[in-house]
JSON list of C-alpha atoms and ligand atoms in Angstrom, two decimals:
[
{"chain": "A", "resi": 1, "resn": "MET", "atom": "CA", "xyz": [0.00, 0.00, 0.00]},
{"chain": "A", "resi": 2, "resn": "LYS", "atom": "CA", "xyz": [1.57, 3.28, -1.11]},
{"chain": "A", "resi": 3, "resn": "ILE", "atom": "CA", "xyz": [-0.01, 6.30, 0.51]},
{"chain": "A", "resi": 4, "resn": "ILE", "atom": "CA", "xyz": [0.48, 10.06, 0.20]},
{"chain": "A", "resi": 5, "resn": "MET", "atom": "CA", "xyz": [-0.73, 12.41, 2.91]},
{"chain": "A", "resi": 6, "resn": "LEU", "atom": "CA", "xyz": [-1.85, 15.81, 1.65]},
{"chain": "A", "resi": 7, "resn": "GLY", "atom": "CA", "xyz": [-3.16, 18.74, 3.68]},
{"chain": "A", "resi": 8, "resn": "ALA", "atom": "CA", "xyz": [-2.01, 22.13, 4.91]},
{"chain": "A", "resi": 9, "resn": "PRO", "atom": "CA", "xyz": [0.84, 22.40, 7.41]},
{"chain": "A", "resi": 10, "resn": "GLY", "atom": "CA", "xyz": [-0.71, 21.82, 10.83]},
{"chain": "A", "resi": 11, "resn": "ALA", "atom": "CA", "xyz": [-3.71, 19.86, 9.50]},
{"chain": "A", "resi": 12, "resn": "GLY", "atom": "CA", "xyz": [-2.60, 16.86, 11.55]},
{"chain": "A", "resi": 13, "resn": "LYS", "atom": "CA", "xyz": [-1.40, 14.73, 8.66]},
{"chain": "A", "resi": 14, "resn": "GLY", "atom": "CA", "xyz": [1.87, 13.88, 10.41]},
{"chain": "A", "resi": 15, "resn": "THR", "atom": "CA", "xyz": [0.07, 12.52, 13.47]},
{"chain": "A", "resi": 16, "resn": "GLN", "atom": "CA", "xyz": [-2.26, 10.46, 11.28]},
{"chain": "A", "resi": 17, "resn": "ALA", "atom": "CA", "xyz": [0.66, 9.25, 9.17]},
{"chain": "A", "resi": 18, "resn": "ILE", "atom": "CA", "xyz": [2.37, 7.86, 12.28]},
{"chain": "A", "resi": 19, "resn": "ARG", "atom": "CA", "xyz": [-0.81, 6.02, 13.32]},
{"chain": "A", "resi": 20, "resn": "ILE", "atom": "CA", "xyz": [-1.28, 4.58, 9.82]},
{"chain": "A", "resi": 21, "resn": "SER", "atom": "CA", "xyz": [2.36, 3.52, 9.82]},
{"chain": "A", "resi": 22, "resn": "GLU", "atom": "CA", "xyz": [1.85, 1.66, 13.13]},
{"chain": "A", "resi": 23, "resn": "LYS", "atom": "CA", "xyz": [-1.45, 0.00, 12.15]},
{"chain": "A", "resi": 24, "resn": "TYR", "atom": "CA", "xyz": [-0.36, -1.19, 8.73]},
{"chain": "A", "resi": 25, "resn": "GLY", "atom": "CA", "xyz": [3.35, -1.72, 9.48]},
{"chain": "A", "resi": 26, "resn": "LEU", "atom": "CA", "xyz": [4.51, 0.67, 6.75]},
{"chain": "A", "resi": 27, "resn": "PRO", "atom": "CA", "xyz": [7.52, 3.01, 6.89]},
{"chain": "A", "resi": 28, "resn": "HIS", "atom": "CA", "xyz": [6.59, 6.64, 7.59]},
{"chain": "A", "resi": 29, "resn": "ILE", "atom": "CA", "xyz": [8.64, 8.95, 5.40]},
{"chain": "A", "resi": 30, "resn": "SER", "atom": "CA", "xyz": [8.43, 12.62, 6.36]},
{"chain": "A", "resi": 31, "resn": "THR", "atom": "CA", "xyz": [10.52, 15.01, 4.27]},
{"chain": "A", "resi": 32, "resn": "GLY", "atom": "CA", "xyz": [10.18, 17.65, 7.01]},
{"chain": "A", "resi": 33, "resn": "ASP", "atom": "CA", "xyz": [11.68, 15.17, 9.54]},
{"chain": "A", "resi": 34, "resn": "ILE", "atom": "CA", "xyz": [14.48, 14.28, 7.12]},
{"chain": "A", "resi": 35, "resn": "PHE", "atom": "CA", "xyz": [15.36, 17.97, 6.67]},
{"chain": "A", "resi": 36, "resn": "ARG", "atom": "CA", "xyz": [15.18, 18.66, 10.43]},
{"chain": "A", "resi": 37, "resn": "HIS", "atom": "CA", "xyz": [17.43, 15.65, 11.09]},
{"chain": "A", "resi": 38, "resn": "ASN", "atom": "CA", "xyz": [19.95, 17.03, 8.59]},
{"chain": "A", "resi": 39, "resn": "ILE", "atom": "CA", "xyz": [19.77, 20.49, 10.16]},
{"chain": "A", "resi": 40, "resn": "LYS", "atom": "CA", "xyz": [20.42, 19.00, 13.60]},
{"chain": "A", "resi": 41, "resn": "ASN", "atom": "CA", "xyz": [23.43, 17.09, 12.28]},
{"chain": "A", "resi": 42, "resn": "GLY", "atom": "CA", "xyz": [24.80, 20.14, 10.46]},
{"chain": "A", "resi": 43, "resn": "THR", "atom": "CA", "xyz": [24.93, 18.44, 7.04]},
{"chain": "A", "resi": 44, "resn": "GLU", "atom": "CA", "xyz": [25.27, 20.35, 3.75]},
{"chain": "A", "resi": 45, "resn": "LEU", "atom": "CA", "xyz": [21.66, 19.43, 2.91]},
{"chain": "A", "resi": 46, "resn": "GLY", "atom": "CA", "xyz": [20.57, 20.70, 6.32]},
{"chain": "A", "resi": 47, "resn": "LYS", "atom": "CA", "xyz": [22.33, 24.03, 5.84]},
{"chain": "A", "resi": 48, "resn": "LYS", "atom": "CA", "xyz": [20.70, 24.54, 2.46]},
{"chain": "A", "resi": 49, "resn": "ALA", "atom": "CA", "xyz": [17.23, 23.42, 3.62]},
{"chain": "A", "resi": 50, "resn": "ARG", "atom": "CA", "xyz": [17.26, 25.57, 6.74]},
{"chain": "A", "resi": 51, "resn": "SER", "atom": "CA", "xyz": [17.35, 28.91, 4.94]},
{"chain": "A", "resi": 52, "resn": "TYR", "atom": "CA", "xyz": [14.11, 28.03, 3.12]},
{"chain": "A", "resi": 53, "resn": "MET", "atom": "CA", "xyz": [12.35, 26.36, 6.03]},
{"chain": "A", "resi": 54, "resn": "ASP", "atom": "CA", "xyz": [12.92, 29.25, 8.45]},
{"chain": "A", "resi": 55, "resn": "GLN", "atom": "CA", "xyz": [11.19, 31.57, 5.99]},
{"chain": "A", "resi": 56, "resn": "GLY", "atom": "CA", "xyz": [8.20, 29.27, 5.51]},
{"chain": "A", "resi": 57, "resn": "LEU", "atom": "CA", "xyz": [9.29, 28.53, 1.93]},
{"chain": "A", "resi": 58, "resn": "LEU", "atom": "CA", "xyz": [9.63, 25.17, 0.24]},
{"chain": "A", "resi": 59, "resn": "VAL", "atom": "CA", "xyz": [13.03, 23.58, -0.15]},
{"chain": "A", "resi": 60, "resn": "PRO", "atom": "CA", "xyz": [13.82, 23.48, -3.91]},
{"chain": "A", "resi": 61, "resn": "ASP", "atom": "CA", "xyz": [12.59, 20.40, -5.80]},
{"chain": "A", "resi": 62, "resn": "GLU", "atom": "CA", "xyz": [16.11, 19.39, -6.86]},
{"chain": "A", "resi": 63, "resn": "LEU", "atom": "CA", "xyz": [17.10, 18.96, -3.20]},
{"chain": "A", "resi": 64, "resn": "THR", "atom": "CA", "xyz": [13.93, 17.05, -2.38]},
{"chain": "A", "resi": 65, "resn": "CYS", "atom": "CA", "xyz": [12.99, 14.65, -5.20]},
{"chain": "A", "resi": 66, "resn": "ASP", "atom": "CA", "xyz": [16.17, 12.52, -5.35]},
{"chain": "A", "resi": 67, "resn": "LEU", "atom": "CA", "xyz": [16.14, 12.17, -1.59]},
{"chain": "A", "resi": 68, "resn": "VAL", "atom": "CA", "xyz": [12.62, 10.69, -1.62]},
{"chain": "A", "resi": 69, "resn": "VAL", "atom": "CA", "xyz": [13.15, 8.49, -4.69]},
{"chain": "A", "resi": 70, "resn": "ASP", "atom": "CA", "xyz": [16.27, 7.10, -3.04]},
{"chain": "A", "resi": 71, "resn": "ARG", "atom": "CA", "xyz": [14.38, 6.44, 0.21]},
{"chain": "A", "resi": 72, "resn": "ILE", "atom": "CA", "xyz": [11.42, 4.64, -1.40]},
{"chain": "A", "resi": 73, "resn": "SER", "atom": "CA", "xyz": [13.79, 2.43, -3.40]},
{"chain": "A", "resi": 74, "resn": "ARG", "atom": "CA", "xyz": [15.09, 0.82, -0.20]},
{"chain": "A", "resi": 75, "resn": "GLU", "atom": "CA", "xyz": [14.23, -2.71, 0.85]},
{"chain": "A", "resi": 76, "resn": "ASP", "atom": "CA", "xyz": [11.85, -1.74, 3.70]},
{"chain": "A", "resi": 77, "resn": "CYS", "atom": "CA", "xyz": [9.61, 0.09, 1.20]},
{"chain": "A", "resi": 78, "resn": "ALA", "atom": "CA", "xyz": [8.95, -2.99, -0.94]},
{"chain": "A", "resi": 79, "resn": "ASP", "atom": "CA", "xyz": [5.44, -3.49, 0.52]},
{"chain": "A", "resi": 80, "resn": "GLY", "atom": "CA", "xyz": [4.58, 0.19, 0.61]},
{"chain": "A", "resi": 81, "resn": "TYR", "atom": "CA", "xyz": [5.02, 3.36, 2.67]},
{"chain": "A", "resi": 82, "resn": "ILE", "atom": "CA", "xyz": [3.40, 6.58, 3.75]},
{"chain": "A", "resi": 83, "resn": "LEU", "atom": "CA", "xyz": [4.77, 9.79, 2.31]},
{"chain": "A", "resi": 84, "resn": "ASP", "atom": "CA", "xyz": [4.13, 12.69, 4.66]},
{"chain": "A", "resi": 85, "resn": "GLY", "atom": "CA", "xyz": [4.92, 16.14, 3.24]},
{"chain": "A", "resi": 86, "resn": "PHE", "atom": "CA", "xyz": [5.91, 14.90, -0.20]},
{"chain": "A", "resi": 87, "resn": "PRO", "atom": "CA", "xyz": [5.00, 15.68, -2.92]},
{"chain": "A", "resi": 88, "resn": "ARG", "atom": "CA", "xyz": [4.31, 19.34, -2.26]},
{"chain": "A", "resi": 89, "resn": "THR", "atom": "CA", "xyz": [4.49, 20.72, -5.80]},
{"chain": "A", "resi": 90, "resn": "ILE", "atom": "CA", "xyz": [3.31, 19.53, -9.22]},
{"chain": "A", "resi": 91, "resn": "PRO", "atom": "CA", "xyz": [6.92, 18.98, -10.42]},
{"chain": "A", "resi": 92, "resn": "GLN", "atom": "CA", "xyz": [7.54, 16.81, -7.33]},
{"chain": "A", "resi": 93, "resn": "ALA", "atom": "CA", "xyz": [4.37, 14.81, -8.02]},
{"chain": "A", "resi": 94, "resn": "LYS", "atom": "CA", "xyz": [5.42, 14.30, -11.64]},
{"chain": "A", "resi": 95, "resn": "ALA", "atom": "CA", "xyz": [8.91, 13.22, -10.59]},
{"chain": "A", "resi": 96, "resn": "LEU", "atom": "CA", "xyz": [7.34, 10.72, -8.17]},
{"chain": "A", "resi": 97, "resn": "THR", "atom": "CA", "xyz": [4.93, 9.36, -10.80]},
{"chain": "A", "resi": 98, "resn": "GLU", "atom": "CA", "xyz": [7.83, 8.90, -13.22]},
{"chain": "A", "resi": 99, "resn": "ALA", "atom": "CA", "xyz": [10.05, 7.18, -10.67]},
{"chain": "A", "resi": 100, "resn": "LEU", "atom": "CA", "xyz": [7.20, 4.86, -9.66]},
{"chain": "A", "resi": 101, "resn": "GLU", "atom": "CA", "xyz": [6.42, 4.05, -13.31]},
{"chain": "A", "resi": 102, "resn": "LYS", "atom": "CA", "xyz": [10.04, 2.96, -13.73]},
{"chain": "A", "resi": 103, "resn": "MET", "atom": "CA", "xyz": [9.58, 0.66, -10.75]},
{"chain": "A", "resi": 104, "resn": "GLY", "atom": "CA", "xyz": [6.34, -0.62, -12.32]},
{"chain": "A", "resi": 105, "resn": "THR", "atom": "CA", "xyz": [4.12, 0.71, -9.59]},
{"chain": "A", "resi": 106, "resn": "GLN", "atom": "CA", "xyz": [1.95, 3.68, -8.54]},
{"chain": "A", "resi": 107, "resn": "ILE", "atom": "CA", "xyz": [0.41, 5.52, -5.59]},
{"chain": "A", "resi": 108, "resn": "ASP", "atom": "CA", "xyz": [-2.69, 3.73, -4.23]},
{"chain": "A", "resi": 109, "resn": "TYR", "atom": "CA", "xyz": [-4.15, 6.42, -1.97]},
{"chain": "A", "resi": 110, "resn": "ALA", "atom": "CA", "xyz": [-3.73, 10.19, -1.69]},
{"chain": "A", "resi": 111, "resn": "ILE", "atom": "CA", "xyz": [-5.42, 11.31, 1.53]},
{"chain": "A", "resi": 112, "resn": "ASP", "atom": "CA", "xyz": [-6.20, 14.99, 1.99]},
{"chain": "A", "resi": 113, "resn": "VAL", "atom": "CA", "xyz": [-6.69, 15.97, 5.64]},
{"chain": "A", "resi": 114, "resn": "ASP", "atom": "CA", "xyz": [-8.82, 19.05, 5.14]},
{"chain": "A", "resi": 115, "resn": "VAL", "atom": "CA", "xyz": [-8.80, 21.86, 7.75]},
{"chain": "A", "resi": 116, "resn": "PRO", "atom": "CA", "xyz": [-9.77, 25.55, 7.18]},
{"chain": "A", "resi": 117, "resn": "ASP", "atom": "CA", "xyz": [-6.99, 28.15, 7.47]},
{"chain": "A", "resi": 118, "resn": "GLU", "atom": "CA", "xyz": [-8.47, 29.79, 10.61]},
{"chain": "A", "resi": 119, "resn": "ASP", "atom": "CA", "xyz": [-8.28, 26.49, 12.53]},
{"chain": "A", "resi": 120, "resn": "ILE", "atom": "CA", "xyz": [-4.73, 25.90, 11.31]},
{"chain": "A", "resi": 121, "resn": "VAL", "atom": "CA", "xyz": [-3.52, 29.25, 12.61]},
{"chain": "A", "resi": 122, "resn": "SER", "atom": "CA", "xyz": [-4.98, 28.69, 16.08]},
{"chain": "A", "resi": 123, "resn": "ARG", "atom": "CA", "xyz": [-3.70, 25.10, 16.21]},
{"chain": "A", "resi": 124, "resn": "MET", "atom": "CA", "xyz": [-0.17, 25.97, 15.19]},
{"chain": "A", "resi": 125, "resn": "SER", "atom": "CA", "xyz": [0.24, 28.76, 17.70]},
{"chain": "A", "resi": 126, "resn": "GLY", "atom": "CA", "xyz": [0.02, 26.03, 20.38]},
{"chain": "A", "resi": 127, "resn": "ARG", "atom": "CA", "xyz": [2.61, 23.69, 18.89]},
{"chain": "A", "resi": 128, "resn": "ARG", "atom": "CA", "xyz": [5.81, 23.02, 20.81]},
{"chain": "A", "resi": 129, "resn": "ALA", "atom": "CA", "xyz": [8.76, 20.89, 19.78]},
{"chain": "A", "resi": 130, "resn": "CYS", "atom": "CA", "xyz": [11.70, 19.30, 21.55]},
{"chain": "A", "resi": 131, "resn": "PRO", "atom": "CA", "xyz": [15.00, 20.52, 20.09]},
{"chain": "A", "resi": 132, "resn": "GLY", "atom": "CA", "xyz": [16.64, 17.38, 21.51]},
{"chain": "A", "resi": 133, "resn": "CYS", "atom": "CA", "xyz": [14.66, 14.41, 20.17]},
{"chain": "A", "resi": 134, "resn": "GLY", "atom": "CA", "xyz": [12.16, 16.09, 17.81]},
{"chain": "A", "resi": 135, "resn": "ALA", "atom": "CA", "xyz": [9.02, 15.03, 19.74]},
{"chain": "A", "resi": 136, "resn": "THR", "atom": "CA", "xyz": [6.10, 17.41, 19.21]},
{"chain": "A", "resi": 137, "resn": "TYR", "atom": "CA", "xyz": [3.38, 18.58, 21.59]},
{"chain": "A", "resi": 138, "resn": "HIS", "atom": "CA", "xyz": [0.42, 20.95, 21.67]},
{"chain": "A", "resi": 139, "resn": "ILE", "atom": "CA", "xyz": [-0.21, 23.07, 24.76]},
{"chain": "A", "resi": 140, "resn": "GLN", "atom": "CA", "xyz": [-3.96, 22.37, 24.51]},
{"chain": "A", "resi": 141, "resn": "PHE", "atom": "CA", "xyz": [-4.46, 19.09, 22.60]},
{"chain": "A", "resi": 142, "resn": "ALA", "atom": "CA", "xyz": [-1.36, 17.07, 23.46]},
{"chain": "A", "resi": 143, "resn": "PRO", "atom": "CA", "xyz": [0.47, 18.72, 26.39]},
{"chain": "A", "resi": 144, "resn": "PRO", "atom": "CA", "xyz": [3.62, 17.24, 27.94]},
{"chain": "A", "resi": 145, "resn": "VAL", "atom": "CA", "xyz": [3.25, 15.84, 31.48]},
{"chain": "A", "resi": 146, "resn": "LYS", "atom": "CA", "xyz": [5.37, 18.69, 32.90]},
{"chain": "A", "resi": 147, "resn": "GLU", "atom": "CA", "xyz": [4.75, 22.12, 31.39]},
{"chain": "A", "resi": 148, "resn": "ASN", "atom": "CA", "xyz": [7.25, 22.99, 28.66]},
{"chain": "A", "resi": 149, "resn": "VAL", "atom": "CA", "xyz": [9.45, 19.94, 29.28]},
{"chain": "A", "resi": 150, "resn": "CYS", "atom": "CA", "xyz": [9.87, 17.03, 26.85]},
{"chain": "A", "resi": 151, "resn": "ASP", "atom": "CA", "xyz": [8.35, 13.76, 28.17]},
{"chain": "A", "resi": 152, "resn": "VAL", "atom": "CA", "xyz": [10.88, 11.74, 26.20]},
{"chain": "A", "resi": 153, "resn": "CYS", "atom": "CA", "xyz": [14.22, 13.40, 26.95]},
{"chain": "A", "resi": 154, "resn": "GLY", "atom": "CA", "xyz": [13.58, 16.18, 29.48]},
{"chain": "A", "resi": 155, "resn": "GLU", "atom": "CA", "xyz": [14.74, 19.11, 27.33]},
{"chain": "A", "resi": 156, "resn": "ALA", "atom": "CA", "xyz": [12.94, 22.48, 27.40]},
{"chain": "A", "resi": 157, "resn": "LEU", "atom": "CA", "xyz": [10.40, 22.76, 24.58]},
{"chain": "A", "resi": 158, "resn": "ILE", "atom": "CA", "xyz": [10.53, 25.50, 21.93]},
{"chain": "A", "resi": 159, "resn": "VAL", "atom": "CA", "xyz": [8.29, 27.06, 19.28]},
{"chain": "A", "resi": 160, "resn": "ARG", "atom": "CA", "xyz": [9.81, 25.94, 15.98]},
{"chain": "A", "resi": 161, "resn": "GLU", "atom": "CA", "xyz": [10.87, 28.84, 13.77]},
{"chain": "A", "resi": 162, "resn": "ASP", "atom": "CA", "xyz": [8.42, 27.65, 11.09]},
{"chain": "A", "resi": 163, "resn": "ASP", "atom": "CA", "xyz": [5.53, 27.50, 13.62]},
{"chain": "A", "resi": 164, "resn": "LYS", "atom": "CA", "xyz": [5.74, 31.23, 14.43]},
{"chain": "A", "resi": 165, "resn": "PRO", "atom": "CA", "xyz": [2.54, 33.09, 13.36]},
{"chain": "A", "resi": 166, "resn": "GLU", "atom": "CA", "xyz": [4.05, 35.11, 10.50]},
{"chain": "A", "resi": 167, "resn": "THR", "atom": "CA", "xyz": [5.75, 31.99, 9.15]},
{"chain": "A", "resi": 168, "resn": "VAL", "atom": "CA", "xyz": [2.54, 29.96, 9.49]},
{"chain": "A", "resi": 169, "resn": "GLN", "atom": "CA", "xyz": [0.68, 32.46, 7.29]},
{"chain": "A", "resi": 170, "resn": "LYS", "atom": "CA", "xyz": [3.48, 32.29, 4.73]},
{"chain": "A", "resi": 171, "resn": "ARG", "atom": "CA", "xyz": [3.36, 28.47, 4.77]},
{"chain": "A", "resi": 172, "resn": "LEU", "atom": "CA", "xyz": [-0.42, 28.55, 4.23]},
{"chain": "A", "resi": 173, "resn": "ASP", "atom": "CA", "xyz": [0.01, 30.89, 1.24]},
{"chain": "A", "resi": 174, "resn": "VAL", "atom": "CA", "xyz": [2.65, 28.55, -0.17]},
{"chain": "A", "resi": 175, "resn": "TYR", "atom": "CA", "xyz": [0.35, 25.56, 0.47]},
{"chain": "A", "resi": 176, "resn": "HIS", "atom": "CA", "xyz": [-2.54, 27.11, -1.47]},
{"chain": "A", "resi": 177, "resn": "ALA", "atom": "CA", "xyz": [-0.36, 28.22, -4.36]},
{"chain": "A", "resi": 178, "resn": "GLN", "atom": "CA", "xyz": [1.88, 25.16, -4.74]},
{"chain": "A", "resi": 179, "resn": "THR", "atom": "CA", "xyz": [0.47, 22.12, -2.94]},
{"chain": "A", "resi": 180, "resn": "GLN", "atom": "CA", "xyz": [-3.32, 22.40, -3.28]},
{"chain": "A", "resi": 181, "resn": "PRO", "atom": "CA", "xyz": [-3.14, 21.81, -7.07]},
{"chain": "A", "resi": 182, "resn": "LEU", "atom": "CA", "xyz": [-2.03, 18.26, -6.20]},
{"chain": "A", "resi": 183, "resn": "ILE", "atom": "CA", "xyz": [-5.60, 17.49, -5.12]},
{"chain": "A", "resi": 184, "resn": "ASP", "atom": "CA", "xyz": [-6.73, 17.77, -8.76]},
{"chain": "A", "resi": 185, "resn": "TYR", "atom": "CA", "xyz": [-3.63, 15.91, -9.94]},
{"chain": "A", "resi": 186, "resn": "TYR", "atom": "CA", "xyz": [-4.45, 12.87, -7.79]},
{"chain": "A", "resi": 187, "resn": "LYS", "atom": "CA", "xyz": [-8.22, 13.21, -8.43]},
{"chain": "A", "resi": 188, "resn": "GLU", "atom": "CA", "xyz": [-7.48, 12.70, -12.10]},
{"chain": "A", "resi": 189, "resn": "LYS", "atom": "CA", "xyz": [-5.54, 9.57, -11.21]},
{"chain": "A", "resi": 190, "resn": "GLY", "atom": "CA", "xyz": [-8.61, 8.30, -9.29]},
{"chain": "A", "resi": 191, "resn": "VAL", "atom": "CA", "xyz": [-6.78, 7.88, -5.96]},
{"chain": "A", "resi": 192, "resn": "MET", "atom": "CA", "xyz": [-7.85, 11.04, -4.10]},
{"chain": "A", "resi": 193, "resn": "PHE", "atom": "CA", "xyz": [-9.75, 10.78, -0.79]},
{"chain": "A", "resi": 194, "resn": "ALA", "atom": "CA", "xyz": [-10.70, 13.84, 1.29]},
{"chain": "A", "resi": 195, "resn": "ILE", "atom": "CA", "xyz": [-11.08, 13.57, 5.07]},
{"chain": "A", "resi": 196, "resn": "ASP", "atom": "CA", "xyz": [-12.58, 16.15, 7.44]},
{"chain": "A", "resi": 197, "resn": "GLY", "atom": "CA", "xyz": [-9.55, 17.05, 9.55]},
{"chain": "A", "resi": 198, "resn": "THR", "atom": "CA", "xyz": [-11.52, 19.24, 11.98]},
{"chain": "A", "resi": 199, "resn": "LYS", "atom": "CA", "xyz": [-12.87, 16.15, 13.76]},
{"chain": "A", "resi": 200, "resn": "LYS", "atom": "CA", "xyz": [-11.19, 14.63, 16.84]},
{"chain": "A", "resi": 201, "resn": "MET", "atom": "CA", "xyz": [-7.89, 12.84, 16.14]},
{"chain": "A", "resi": 202, "resn": "ASP", "atom": "CA", "xyz": [-9.42, 9.36, 16.75]},
{"chain": "A", "resi": 203, "resn": "GLU", "atom": "CA", "xyz": [-12.37, 10.09, 14.46]},
{"chain": "A", "resi": 204, "resn": "VAL", "atom": "CA", "xyz": [-10.09, 11.30, 11.69]},
{"chain": "A", "resi": 205, "resn": "PHE", "atom": "CA", "xyz": [-8.11, 8.07, 12.05]},
{"chain": "A", "resi": 206, "resn": "GLU", "atom": "CA", "xyz": [-11.33, 5.99, 11.87]},
{"chain": "A", "resi": 207, "resn": "ASP", "atom": "CA", "xyz": [-12.32, 7.80, 8.68]},
{"chain": "A", "resi": 208, "resn": "ILE", "atom": "CA", "xyz": [-8.92, 7.02, 7.20]},
{"chain": "A", "resi": 209, "resn": "THR", "atom": "CA", "xyz": [-9.00, 3.33, 8.14]},
{"chain": "A", "resi": 210, "resn": "ALA", "atom": "CA", "xyz": [-12.50, 3.10, 6.63]},
{"chain": "A", "resi": 211, "resn": "ILE", "atom": "CA", "xyz": [-10.84, 4.00, 3.32]},
{"chain": "A", "resi": 212, "resn": "LEU", "atom": "CA", "xyz": [-7.70, 1.89, 3.69]},
{"chain": "A", "resi": 213, "resn": "GLY", "atom": "CA", "xyz": [-9.53, -1.15, 5.12]},
{"chain": "A", "resi": 214, "resn": "ASP", "atom": "CA", "xyz": [-8.36, -3.62, 7.79]},
{"chain": "B", "resi": 1, "resn": "AMP", "atom": "P1", "xyz": [6.71, 19.73, 7.46]},
{"chain": "B", "resi": 1, "resn": "AMP", "atom": "O1", "xyz": [7.30, 19.19, 8.70]},
{"chain": "B", "resi": 1, "resn": "AMP", "atom": "O2", "xyz": [6.24, 18.64, 6.51]},
{"chain": "B", "resi": 1, "resn": "AMP", "atom": "O3", "xyz": [5.63, 20.75, 7.69]},
{"chain": "B", "resi": 1, "resn": "AMP", "atom": "O4", "xyz": [7.89, 20.47, 6.65]},
{"chain": "B", "resi": 1, "resn": "AMP", "atom": "C1", "xyz": [8.59, 21.56, 7.21]},
{"chain": "B", "resi": 1, "resn": "AMP", "atom": "C2", "xyz": [9.29, 22.35, 6.12]},
{"chain": "B", "resi": 1, "resn": "AMP", "atom": "O5", "xyz": [10.21, 21.50, 5.43]},
{"chain": "B", "resi": 1, "resn": "AMP", "atom": "C3", "xyz": [8.39, 22.92, 5.02]},
{"chain": "B", "resi": 1, "resn": "AMP", "atom": "O6", "xyz": [7.80, 24.13, 5.39]},
{"chain": "B", "resi": 1, "resn": "AMP", "atom": "C4", "xyz": [9.38, 23.07, 3.88]},
{"chain": "B", "resi": 1, "resn": "AMP", "atom": "O7", "xyz": [10.22, 24.21, 4.06]},
{"chain": "B", "resi": 1, "resn": "AMP", "atom": "C5", "xyz": [10.26, 21.85, 4.06]},
{"chain": "B", "resi": 1, "resn": "AMP", "atom": "N1", "xyz": [9.71, 20.71, 3.27]},
{"chain": "B", "resi": 1, "resn": "AMP", "atom": "C6", "xyz": [9.20, 19.54, 3.76]},
{"chain": "B", "resi": 1, "resn": "AMP", "atom": "N2", "xyz": [8.79, 18.74, 2.76]},
{"chain": "B", "resi": 1, "resn": "AMP", "atom": "C7", "xyz": [9.06, 19.41, 1.60]},
{"chain": "B", "resi": 1, "resn": "AMP", "atom": "C8", "xyz": [8.86, 19.13, 0.22]},
{"chain": "B", "resi": 1, "resn": "AMP", "atom": "N3", "xyz": [8.29, 17.98, -0.19]},
{"chain": "B", "resi": 1, "resn": "AMP", "atom": "N4", "xyz": [9.27, 20.06, -0.68]},
{"chain": "B", "resi": 1, "resn": "AMP", "atom": "C9", "xyz": [9.85, 21.20, -0.29]},
{"chain": "B", "resi": 1, "resn": "AMP", "atom": "N5", "xyz": [10.03, 21.55, 0.98]},
{"chain": "B", "resi": 1, "resn": "AMP", "atom": "C10", "xyz": [9.65, 20.67, 1.93]}
]
């Protein structure tokens, strides 16, 4: 089963992707996580990606596509995977389609977790992240046990640069201009499924499993 998660930043697609990954035993591939990991480790890719991410812009396609194609070609992806945050532009989607065609396969499900912009802005202002291990929290919906301290590794939590309000608005603008057109792209391929992402996390997950099956 090869799945793509679509949806605006902060729509909750990452959280759902992790749950899908656990239920169906599929690797969860998040380009945002890969970039953040590279930033943390001070790699060349990380240095390049950071300047775009901090401004709420997309990392250029040429830095992104090969990385994903390489990842999905690995052994653990033979039975499928969940792509979270990729593709984000039409050229990325086309590059993915082409790479999959060469492998003799295709995407089975594109799931759009749909949430209005107003809800996104209020949700993202509450997000906190651990600079140590990358765990994420929400002060209202998923708080850590001890205020502002990571449950996993005990570090003080921060507001990620790209979760700051002015950056969130920029990321939403970028989403509408560059990523939303993918909904039509995957509709045409007959694999597009829209989910109401304003429901409770468990209900959203139930709606997704109703599509993917047991
Ligand atoms: P995310 O954690 O998926 O919200 O991604 C965080 C940031 O990483 C985005 O705002 C982009 O700057 C960058 N990024 C992640 N995935 C992609 C992608 N497929 N194409 C370009 N930039 C990306």
